[in-house]
Coordinates of C-alpha atoms in Angstrom, one line a residue:
M1 CA -44.4 -7.1 36.0
T2 CA -43.0 -6.0 32.3
T3 CA -45.2 -4.2 30.3
L4 CA -45.6 -3.1 26.6
Y5 CA -43.9 -0.2 25.4
P6 CA -45.8 3.3 25.1
N7 CA -47.8 3.3 21.9
I8 CA -46.0 5.0 18.6
E9 CA -47.0 5.7 15.1
P10 CA -45.3 4.5 12.2
Y11 CA -42.6 7.2 11.0
A12 CA -43.5 5.8 7.3
T13 CA -46.5 3.6 5.7
Y14 CA -46.4 2.8 2.0
P15 CA -47.6 0.2 -0.2
I16 CA -45.4 -2.6 -1.9
A17 CA -46.5 -4.6 -5.1
V18 CA -45.2 -8.1 -4.7
G19 CA -46.7 -9.4 -7.8
D20 CA -49.8 -11.6 -8.8
G21 CA -52.2 -8.0 -8.1
H22 CA -51.3 -8.4 -4.6
I23 CA -50.4 -5.0 -2.9
L24 CA -49.1 -5.3 0.8
T25 CA -48.8 -2.4 3.3
V26 CA -46.1 -2.1 5.2
E27 CA -45.2 0.4 8.0
E28 CA -42.1 1.2 10.3
C29 CA -41.6 2.7 13.8
G30 CA -39.1 3.2 16.1
N31 CA -35.6 3.7 15.0
P32 CA -34.7 3.8 11.7
E33 CA -31.1 2.9 12.7
G34 CA -32.1 0.4 14.7
I35 CA -31.8 -2.9 14.6
P36 CA -34.7 -4.4 12.3
V37 CA -37.4 -6.5 13.2
I38 CA -40.2 -7.7 11.3
F39 CA -43.7 -8.8 13.0
L40 CA -45.8 -11.5 11.7
H41 CA -48.7 -11.8 12.6
G42 CA -51.2 -14.5 13.2
G43 CA -53.9 -16.0 11.0
P44 CA -53.3 -16.6 8.4
G45 CA -55.8 -13.9 7.5
S46 CA -55.2 -11.7 10.8
H47 CA -53.7 -8.4 10.5
C48 CA -51.8 -6.7 12.7
K49 CA -52.6 -4.0 15.3
P50 CA -51.2 -0.6 16.9
H51 CA -50.1 -2.5 19.9
H52 CA -48.1 -4.9 18.1
R53 CA -45.8 -1.9 17.6
A54 CA -45.0 -2.1 21.3
F55 CA -43.3 -5.3 21.9
F56 CA -40.1 -3.7 21.3
D57 CA -37.9 -0.7 22.5
P58 CA -38.4 1.6 20.0
A59 CA -34.8 3.2 20.7
I60 CA -33.3 0.2 19.4
Y61 CA -35.4 -1.6 17.4
R62 CA -36.3 -0.7 13.4
I63 CA -39.8 -1.9 13.9
I64 CA -41.5 -3.4 10.7
L65 CA -45.3 -4.4 10.4
F66 CA -47.3 -5.6 7.4
D67 CA -50.6 -7.2 6.6
Q68 CA -50.2 -10.5 4.7
R69 CA -51.7 -11.0 1.1
G70 CA -55.2 -10.4 1.5
S71 CA -55.3 -9.6 5.0
G72 CA -56.1 -6.1 6.9
R73 CA -55.2 -3.1 4.9
S74 CA -53.1 -5.3 2.1
T75 CA -55.0 -5.7 -1.3
P76 CA -56.9 -7.4 -2.8
R77 CA -58.8 -8.3 0.7
G78 CA -59.6 -12.0 1.0
N79 CA -58.0 -12.9 -2.2
L80 CA -57.1 -16.5 -2.1
Q81 CA -55.5 -16.6 -5.5
D82 CA -51.8 -16.8 -5.7
N83 CA -51.7 -16.6 -1.7
T84 CA -49.8 -19.4 -0.6
T85 CA -47.3 -19.7 2.1
W86 CA -44.5 -19.8 -0.3
D87 CA -46.1 -16.4 -1.6
L88 CA -45.9 -15.1 1.7
L89 CA -42.2 -16.0 2.2
A90 CA -41.5 -14.7 -1.4
D91 CA -43.1 -11.6 0.0
L92 CA -41.1 -11.3 3.3
E93 CA -38.0 -11.4 0.7
T94 CA -39.5 -8.2 -1.5
I95 CA -40.1 -6.4 1.7
R96 CA -36.7 -7.2 2.9
K97 CA -35.0 -5.7 -0.5
K98 CA -37.2 -3.0 -0.6
L99 CA -36.2 -2.0 2.6
N100 CA -32.7 -2.3 1.9
I101 CA -32.2 -4.6 4.7
E102 CA -29.1 -7.2 4.9
N103 CA -30.6 -9.3 8.0
W104 CA -33.3 -9.0 10.4
V105 CA -35.0 -10.6 13.9
I106 CA -38.1 -12.0 13.2
F107 CA -40.7 -12.0 15.6
G108 CA -43.8 -14.2 15.2
G109 CA -47.1 -16.0 16.7
S110 CA -49.2 -18.8 16.1
W111 CA -49.4 -18.9 12.5
G112 CA -46.9 -16.0 12.4
A113 CA -44.1 -17.9 14.2
T114 CA -44.8 -21.1 11.5
L115 CA -44.3 -18.5 8.9
G116 CA -41.2 -17.2 11.0
L117 CA -39.2 -20.6 11.3
L118 CA -40.1 -21.7 7.5
Y119 CA -38.9 -18.3 6.5
A120 CA -35.5 -19.0 8.7
Q121 CA -35.5 -22.4 7.5
Q122 CA -35.5 -21.2 3.7
Y123 CA -33.2 -18.2 4.1
P124 CA -31.3 -18.5 7.6
E125 CA -28.3 -16.2 6.4
R126 CA -31.2 -13.3 6.7
V127 CA -31.8 -14.1 10.3
L128 CA -30.4 -12.2 13.3
G129 CA -32.5 -13.9 15.6
L130 CA -36.2 -15.7 16.0
I131 CA -39.1 -15.1 18.7
L132 CA -41.2 -17.5 17.9
R133 CA -44.7 -17.5 20.4
G134 CA -47.3 -20.6 20.3
I135 CA -45.8 -22.0 17.6
F136 CA -48.1 -24.0 15.1
L137 CA -46.3 -27.0 13.5
A138 CA -48.8 -27.3 10.9
R139 CA -48.7 -31.1 10.8
E140 CA -52.0 -33.1 10.2
R141 CA -52.3 -33.8 14.1
D142 CA -52.4 -29.9 15.1
I143 CA -54.8 -28.9 12.2
H144 CA -56.9 -32.1 13.1
W145 CA -56.9 -30.9 16.9
F146 CA -58.4 -27.6 16.1
Y147 CA -61.1 -28.7 13.3
G148 CA -61.5 -32.5 13.8
E149 CA -63.2 -34.8 16.1
D150 CA -61.5 -35.7 19.4
G151 CA -59.2 -32.7 19.6
V152 CA -59.9 -29.7 21.2
N153 CA -63.6 -30.4 20.7
R154 CA -63.8 -32.1 23.7
F155 CA -63.3 -29.1 26.3
F156 CA -65.9 -27.2 24.4
P157 CA -68.4 -29.8 23.6
K158 CA -71.7 -27.2 23.5
Q159 CA -69.2 -24.7 21.1
W160 CA -68.2 -27.7 18.7
H161 CA -71.8 -28.7 18.5
E162 CA -73.0 -25.4 17.2
F163 CA -69.9 -25.2 14.6
T164 CA -70.9 -28.5 13.3
Q165 CA -74.4 -27.6 12.8
L166 CA -73.8 -26.3 9.5
L167 CA -72.4 -29.5 8.2
P168 CA -74.5 -31.9 6.4
E169 CA -75.6 -35.0 8.6
G170 CA -72.9 -37.9 9.1
R171 CA -70.2 -35.5 7.5
W172 CA -68.4 -34.1 11.1
E173 CA -65.4 -35.9 9.9
T174 CA -64.6 -33.7 7.4
P175 CA -65.2 -30.1 8.4
L176 CA -62.3 -28.4 6.8
A177 CA -63.6 -29.4 3.2
I178 CA -67.2 -28.6 3.5
Y179 CA -66.3 -25.2 5.2
Y180 CA -64.2 -24.5 2.3
N181 CA -66.9 -25.2 0.1
Y182 CA -69.3 -23.0 1.9
L183 CA -66.8 -20.1 2.4
T184 CA -65.5 -20.2 -1.2
S185 CA -69.6 -20.4 -2.8
N186 CA -71.1 -17.7 -4.5
D187 CA -73.9 -18.2 -2.3
I188 CA -72.8 -15.1 -0.1
K189 CA -75.5 -15.5 2.7
E190 CA -74.0 -19.1 2.9
A191 CA -70.5 -17.7 3.1
E192 CA -71.3 -15.3 5.6
N193 CA -72.8 -17.7 7.9
A194 CA -70.0 -20.4 7.5
A195 CA -67.6 -17.3 8.3
L196 CA -69.5 -16.3 11.4
A197 CA -69.7 -20.0 12.7
W198 CA -65.6 -20.5 11.9
A199 CA -65.0 -17.6 13.6
N200 CA -67.5 -18.2 16.9
W201 CA -65.5 -21.7 17.0
G202 CA -62.0 -19.8 16.8
N203 CA -63.0 -17.4 19.5
C204 CA -64.1 -19.6 21.9
V205 CA -60.9 -21.9 21.7
V206 CA -58.7 -19.3 21.6
T207 CA -60.0 -17.2 24.7
L208 CA -61.0 -20.4 26.4
G209 CA -64.9 -20.1 26.2
Q210 CA -65.1 -16.5 27.8
T211 CA -65.9 -14.9 24.4
T212 CA -69.7 -14.1 23.7
Q213 CA -71.0 -15.0 19.9
L214 CA -70.1 -12.7 17.1
L215 CA -73.5 -10.9 15.8
E216 CA -74.7 -11.3 12.3
Q217 CA -75.5 -7.5 12.2
S218 CA -71.7 -6.6 13.0
A219 CA -70.3 -4.0 10.8
E220 CA -67.3 -6.1 10.7
I221 CA -69.0 -9.2 8.9
A222 CA -66.4 -8.3 5.6
E223 CA -63.2 -8.7 7.9
I224 CA -64.6 -11.5 9.8
F225 CA -65.5 -12.9 6.3
N226 CA -62.0 -12.3 4.8
E227 CA -60.4 -13.5 8.0
A228 CA -62.2 -16.9 8.0
R229 CA -61.8 -17.4 3.9
I230 CA -58.0 -17.2 4.4
E231 CA -57.7 -18.8 7.3
C232 CA -59.9 -22.2 6.0
H233 CA -58.2 -21.8 2.5
Y234 CA -54.6 -22.7 4.7
M235 CA -55.8 -25.3 7.1
F236 CA -57.4 -27.1 4.0
H237 CA -54.4 -27.1 2.3
H238 CA -52.1 -28.0 4.8
C239 CA -50.8 -24.9 4.8
F240 CA -49.0 -26.0 1.7
L241 CA -46.1 -27.6 3.5
E242 CA -45.0 -31.1 3.4
E243 CA -45.8 -33.3 6.6
N244 CA -43.5 -32.5 9.6
Q245 CA -41.4 -30.3 7.6
L246 CA -40.7 -27.8 10.1
L247 CA -39.6 -30.2 12.6
R248 CA -37.9 -32.4 10.0
D249 CA -35.6 -29.1 8.6
V250 CA -34.8 -27.5 11.8
D251 CA -31.1 -28.4 11.1
K252 CA -31.1 -25.5 8.8
V253 CA -31.4 -23.3 11.8
A254 CA -29.6 -24.7 14.3
D255 CA -27.1 -22.0 15.1
I256 CA -30.0 -18.9 15.0
P257 CA -30.3 -17.6 18.2
T258 CA -33.9 -18.4 19.3
I259 CA -36.5 -17.5 22.1
L260 CA -39.2 -20.0 21.9
V261 CA -42.4 -18.8 24.3
H262 CA -45.3 -21.0 25.0
G263 CA -48.4 -20.7 27.5
Q264 CA -48.6 -23.5 29.5
C265 CA -52.8 -23.0 29.0
D266 CA -52.5 -22.9 25.3
L267 CA -55.3 -25.1 23.8
V268 CA -55.0 -23.7 20.0
C269 CA -51.0 -24.7 20.0
P270 CA -50.5 -27.0 22.6
L271 CA -47.2 -26.6 24.4
E272 CA -46.0 -30.1 23.1
S273 CA -45.2 -28.2 19.5
S274 CA -42.7 -25.9 21.6
Y275 CA -41.2 -28.5 23.4
L276 CA -40.1 -31.2 20.5
L277 CA -38.7 -27.8 18.6
E278 CA -36.4 -27.5 21.9
Q279 CA -35.5 -31.0 22.1
Q280 CA -34.0 -31.1 18.4
W281 CA -32.7 -27.4 18.6
P282 CA -29.7 -26.7 20.7
A283 CA -29.8 -22.5 19.8
A284 CA -33.2 -22.4 21.1
Q285 CA -34.4 -21.2 24.6
L286 CA -37.9 -22.2 25.7
R287 CA -39.6 -19.7 28.1
I288 CA -42.9 -21.5 29.3
V289 CA -45.5 -19.1 31.1
P290 CA -47.6 -21.0 33.2
A291 CA -51.0 -19.0 33.8
A292 CA -50.9 -17.8 30.0
G293 CA -53.2 -19.3 27.1
H294 CA -52.7 -18.2 23.5
L295 CA -53.2 -14.8 23.4
A296 CA -50.3 -12.7 23.1
C297 CA -52.0 -10.1 25.1
E298 CA -52.7 -11.6 28.4
P299 CA -50.2 -10.1 31.0
E300 CA -47.6 -12.6 31.8
M301 CA -47.1 -13.2 28.0
I302 CA -46.5 -9.7 27.6
A303 CA -43.9 -9.7 29.9
T304 CA -42.3 -12.7 28.8
L305 CA -42.1 -11.4 25.2
V306 CA -41.2 -8.0 25.9
E307 CA -38.3 -9.4 28.3
A308 CA -37.5 -11.5 25.1
T309 CA -37.1 -8.7 22.7
N310 CA -34.9 -7.1 24.9
E311 CA -32.8 -9.7 25.3
M312 CA -32.6 -10.7 21.8
A313 CA -31.2 -7.4 21.2
K314 CA -28.4 -8.1 23.3
M315 CA -28.0 -11.3 21.8
V316 CA -27.6 -9.9 18.2
A317 CA -26.2 -6.6 19.0
T318 CA -22.2 -8.4 18.9
F319 CA -22.8 -9.7 15.3
W320 CA -25.7 -7.3 13.8
K321 CA -24.4 -4.7 11.2
N322 CA -25.8 -1.1 11.1

């Protein structure tokens, strides 16, 4: 089975100011003269990790990773001001221009796939190809599936009950609004409790119920809080997108080489999303991973993604200009 490439270190790491007080941490690794590829992490509010560099052949790709606004090593951490989907798209263009890149491959999973597809729809001339994993279409039904009643909560009734314990009685139908109020509250204890509950619910679904509860005493409480705060901010505001926008505008990327990768057992972003895209997108190839869920680190998913990056390098090599 295909595995990740060996771990590598960046040959350059630097801050890039993108305006509004936000400074992104950007790193490059691999081949400085290779095919540019930018890795878009999920969340929103998560961050890049060392193994994310290893999905790409370092001899072929110029690998670019960055932490999105308010996330990971970017500052100010957890900041919601001037932090919208459209700000993130502008940031991608700032990075591209700063690095003097004409066009690049986009690699994103979950929320990263959402952002990558939207970027391609806005700047199709800048995209060599797309590799999108476990795509989240950010429709009302997709958000409700994860944070509303009669969705994925039916698979995890005990954990859903724990998630809704913080809600006022009779308000289970609007958890996003209430959690948003908690996570933006000046009451630090209330906000941290909400962040832990938010993270526990998300981790439960992502790992198919195999994770243990996060501890309030964890040294990572600040990171948990920042991630929950940003993710809730985006979900509460419907990711700052119009309803069904990504499917509606798929014709804008009709000719871009694309590989969609989706786990058959993905309960975070059901396979339906990638299937609907494939039906409307002649250039897209859908690779279903039968035994995989949502996580990119599962062995079968790793194999499929690495094979996809190798294949994409061959697909774009004929028209990529160094």
